[in-house]
Amino acid sequence: MFGNWRIGSVNGALLAAYFIPAWALVAFNIIIAPVHGLYERPSVAVALYLSDHLQMAGMDTVRAAWLLALGRLTVVAFFAIYLVLLCIPRTRRNGGSDEALGIALAIGSLISFASMVMASKVGEMAALRLHATELLLLLGAAIVVVIERPETAPKTVHKAVQETAAIAAPLGLEQAELLHNR
């Protein structure tokens, strides 16, 4: 049953198992109470950077919080799409779910990197460790996805097909081979 699972598929499923609940909870807390949700531990570095360095106040902070929640929910949605595509064996074997995983990894890495930089600017060490860890998880999965390619379909050619190809080969550009021409 598990013979056609690749390392990248398992790695992506494990990442989705972490990021979907963790980032969805943070995003929903921001949606329900934007300022309070923004000042919770996973987003406190962003909140401090916005208030201290960019001097945002009031509705601008709320808009930035909603934008952060939208970005996190986008990552959650692409991880969920990846898990749904991963359940289809043919899609899993030929790597058709890697696009959704790649988009989730790219957007998630961007959010984690920006949050990590903001945490280092405001001196929030706990948030810096959290975002650096998330960034390393996402970049490690991206490296695995890039290096591990899906296996190619086996090329089986029957002897009869080879003989017909040898007979049809001399035609070249002289005459089109139609079904009634055989």
GROMACS .gro file of C-alpha atoms in nm:
model
  182
    1MET     CA    1   0.000   0.000   0.000
    2PHE     CA    2   0.277   0.243   0.085
    3GLY     CA    3   0.505   0.133  -0.199
    4ASN     CA    4   0.430   0.436  -0.416
    5TRP     CA    5   0.483   0.704  -0.149
    6ARG     CA    6   0.781   0.930  -0.205
    7ILE     CA    7   0.984   1.100   0.068
    8GLY     CA    8   0.862   1.441  -0.051
    9SER     CA    9   0.500   1.329  -0.020
   10VAL     CA   10   0.545   1.210   0.337
   11ASN     CA   11   0.744   1.522   0.426
   12GLY     CA   12   0.475   1.747   0.277
   13ALA     CA   13   0.200   1.561   0.464
   14LEU     CA   14   0.387   1.602   0.792
   15LEU     CA   15   0.436   1.973   0.726
   16ALA     CA   16   0.067   2.009   0.644
   17ALA     CA   17  -0.019   1.832   0.969
   18TYR     CA   18   0.173   2.103   1.156
   19PHE     CA   19   0.096   2.416   0.954
   20ILE     CA   20  -0.277   2.367   0.894
   21PRO     CA   21  -0.388   2.371   1.259
   22ALA     CA   22  -0.115   2.605   1.386
   23TRP     CA   23  -0.151   2.876   1.123
   24ALA     CA   24  -0.530   2.842   1.093
   25LEU     CA   25  -0.569   2.899   1.467
   26VAL     CA   26  -0.345   3.208   1.455
   27ALA     CA   27  -0.529   3.343   1.149
   28PHE     CA   28  -0.872   3.292   1.303
   29ASN     CA   29  -0.761   3.463   1.624
   30ILE     CA   30  -0.651   3.761   1.413
   31ILE     CA   31  -0.980   3.760   1.220
   32ILE     CA   32  -1.192   3.753   1.536
   33ALA     CA   33  -0.996   4.022   1.724
   34PRO     CA   34  -0.736   4.181   1.492
   35VAL     CA   35  -0.531   4.378   1.742
   36HIS     CA   36  -0.550   4.121   2.022
   37GLY     CA   37  -0.473   3.837   1.779
   38LEU     CA   38  -0.181   4.029   1.633
   39TYR     CA   39  -0.024   4.074   1.977
   40GLU     CA   40  -0.030   3.701   2.058
   41ARG     CA   41   0.298   3.507   2.062
   42PRO     CA   42   0.311   3.387   1.696
   43SER     CA   43   0.256   3.738   1.557
   44VAL     CA   44   0.389   3.966   1.830
   45ALA     CA   45   0.708   4.045   1.637
   46VAL     CA   46   0.505   4.170   1.342
   47ALA     CA   47   0.286   4.378   1.572
   48LEU     CA   48   0.583   4.535   1.752
   49TYR     CA   49   0.760   4.607   1.424
   50LEU     CA   50   0.450   4.772   1.277
   51SER     CA   51   0.391   4.989   1.583
   52ASP     CA   52   0.755   5.075   1.665
   53HIS     CA   53   0.929   5.104   1.330
   54LEU     CA   54   0.644   5.191   1.092
   55GLN     CA   55   0.441   5.393   1.346
   56MET     CA   56   0.114   5.231   1.237
   57ALA     CA   57  -0.184   5.293   1.459
   58GLY     CA   58  -0.554   5.214   1.455
   59MET     CA   59  -0.705   5.094   1.130
   60ASP     CA   60  -0.367   5.058   0.958
   61THR     CA   61  -0.265   4.799   1.217
   62VAL     CA   62  -0.597   4.619   1.173
   63ARG     CA   63  -0.550   4.611   0.795
   64ALA     CA   64  -0.196   4.476   0.834
   65ALA     CA   65  -0.326   4.211   1.076
   66TRP     CA   66  -0.594   4.105   0.828
   67LEU     CA   67  -0.335   4.089   0.553
   68LEU     CA   68  -0.118   3.863   0.768
   69ALA     CA   69  -0.421   3.644   0.845
   70LEU     CA   70  -0.505   3.626   0.474
   71GLY     CA   71  -0.150   3.516   0.394
   72ARG     CA   72  -0.156   3.249   0.663
   73LEU     CA   73  -0.496   3.123   0.547
   74THR     CA   74  -0.367   3.106   0.190
   75VAL     CA   75  -0.084   2.881   0.305
   76VAL     CA   76  -0.332   2.668   0.500
   77ALA     CA   77  -0.556   2.639   0.193
   78PHE     CA   78  -0.271   2.526  -0.032
   79PHE     CA   79  -0.158   2.269   0.225
   80ALA     CA   80  -0.518   2.140   0.241
   81ILE     CA   81  -0.534   2.119  -0.139
   82TYR     CA   82  -0.204   1.931  -0.131
   83LEU     CA   83  -0.344   1.678   0.116
   84VAL     CA   84  -0.655   1.626  -0.097
   85LEU     CA   85  -0.444   1.570  -0.409
   86LEU     CA   86  -0.216   1.340  -0.212
   87CYS     CA   87  -0.508   1.106  -0.147
   88ILE     CA   88  -0.543   1.033  -0.521
   89PRO     CA   89  -0.287   0.758  -0.600
   90ARG     CA   90  -0.230   0.851  -0.966
   91THR     CA   91  -0.173   1.217  -0.877
   92ARG     CA   92   0.062   1.120  -0.595
   93ARG     CA   93   0.268   0.887  -0.817
   94ASN     CA   94   0.328   1.136  -1.098
   95GLY     CA   95   0.389   1.434  -0.867
   96GLY     CA   96   0.073   1.625  -0.959
   97SER     CA   97   0.030   1.750  -0.603
   98ASP     CA   98   0.375   1.911  -0.593
   99GLU     CA   99   0.244   2.240  -0.737
  100ALA     CA  100   0.012   2.301  -0.443
  101LEU     CA  101   0.290   2.209  -0.203
  102GLY     CA  102   0.533   2.439  -0.383
  103ILE     CA  103   0.297   2.735  -0.360
  104ALA     CA  104   0.234   2.668   0.010
  105LEU     CA  105   0.609   2.642   0.073
  106ALA     CA  106   0.686   2.962  -0.118
  107ILE     CA  107   0.422   3.178   0.049
  108GLY     CA  108   0.487   3.024   0.391
  109SER     CA  109   0.862   3.079   0.357
  110LEU     CA  110   0.806   3.440   0.261
  111ILE     CA  111   0.581   3.502   0.563
  112SER     CA  112   0.817   3.320   0.801
  113PHE     CA  113   1.123   3.502   0.666
  114ALA     CA  114   0.958   3.844   0.694
  115SER     CA  115   0.838   3.762   1.046
  116MET     CA  116   1.186   3.641   1.141
  117VAL     CA  117   1.345   3.964   1.017
  118MET     CA  118   1.087   4.170   1.205
  119ALA     CA  119   1.149   3.967   1.521
  120SER     CA  120   1.522   4.029   1.496
  121LYS     CA  121   1.465   4.403   1.449
  122VAL     CA  122   1.249   4.435   1.760
  123GLY     CA  123   1.457   4.195   1.973
  124GLU     CA  124   1.185   3.935   2.033
  125MET     CA  125   1.396   3.619   2.076
  126ALA     CA  126   1.112   3.368   2.131
  127ALA     CA  127   0.938   3.481   1.814
  128LEU     CA  128   1.270   3.478   1.629
  129ARG     CA  129   1.328   3.113   1.724
  130LEU     CA  130   0.971   3.020   1.623
  131HIS     CA  131   0.990   3.185   1.281
  132ALA     CA  132   1.342   3.058   1.214
  133THR     CA  133   1.228   2.704   1.293
  134GLU     CA  134   0.926   2.735   1.065
  135LEU     CA  135   1.143   2.880   0.790
  136LEU     CA  136   1.392   2.593   0.817
  137LEU     CA  137   1.107   2.340   0.803
  138LEU     CA  138   0.967   2.502   0.489
  139LEU     CA  139   1.304   2.540   0.316
  140GLY     CA  140   1.400   2.180   0.396
  141ALA     CA  141   1.077   2.056   0.240
  142ALA     CA  142   1.134   2.276  -0.064
  143ILE     CA  143   1.480   2.125  -0.113
  144VAL     CA  144   1.337   1.773  -0.092
  145VAL     CA  145   1.065   1.856  -0.345
  146VAL     CA  146   1.314   2.013  -0.587
  147ILE     CA  147   1.568   1.729  -0.566
  148GLU     CA  148   1.326   1.434  -0.565
  149ARG     CA  149   1.155   1.404  -0.900
  150PRO     CA  150   0.861   1.166  -0.955
  151GLU     CA  151   0.950   0.840  -1.127
  152THR     CA  152   0.886   0.829  -1.498
  153ALA     CA  153   0.627   0.599  -1.648
  154PRO     CA  154   0.773   0.273  -1.783
  155LYS     CA  155   0.803   0.263  -2.159
  156THR     CA  156   0.674  -0.071  -2.281
  157VAL     CA  157   0.685  -0.122  -2.654
  158HIS     CA  158   0.534  -0.432  -2.807
  159LYS     CA  159   0.701  -0.610  -3.096
  160ALA     CA  160   0.401  -0.553  -3.327
  161VAL     CA  161   0.415  -0.179  -3.263
  162GLN     CA  162   0.786  -0.176  -3.346
  163GLU     CA  163   0.724  -0.360  -3.675
  164THR     CA  164   0.451  -0.117  -3.781
  165ALA     CA  165   0.677   0.173  -3.695
  166ALA     CA  166   0.954   0.023  -3.909
  167ILE     CA  167   0.716  -0.019  -4.204
  168ALA     CA  168   0.575   0.333  -4.169
  169ALA     CA  169   0.916   0.494  -4.127
  170PRO     CA  170   1.003   0.518  -4.499
  171LEU     CA  171   0.691   0.726  -4.566
  172GLY     CA  172   0.839   1.030  -4.391
  173LEU     CA  173   0.688   1.344  -4.541
  174GLU     CA  174   0.571   1.180  -4.866
  175GLN     CA  175   0.229   1.064  -4.756
  176ALA     CA  176   0.017   1.095  -4.446
  177GLU     CA  177  -0.068   0.767  -4.281
  178LEU     CA  178  -0.441   0.744  -4.216
  179LEU     CA  179  -0.636   0.464  -4.054
  180HIS     CA  180  -0.788   0.343  -4.383
  181ASN     CA  181  -0.443   0.354  -4.551
  182ARG     CA  182  -0.306   0.055  -4.359
   0.00000   0.00000   0.00000
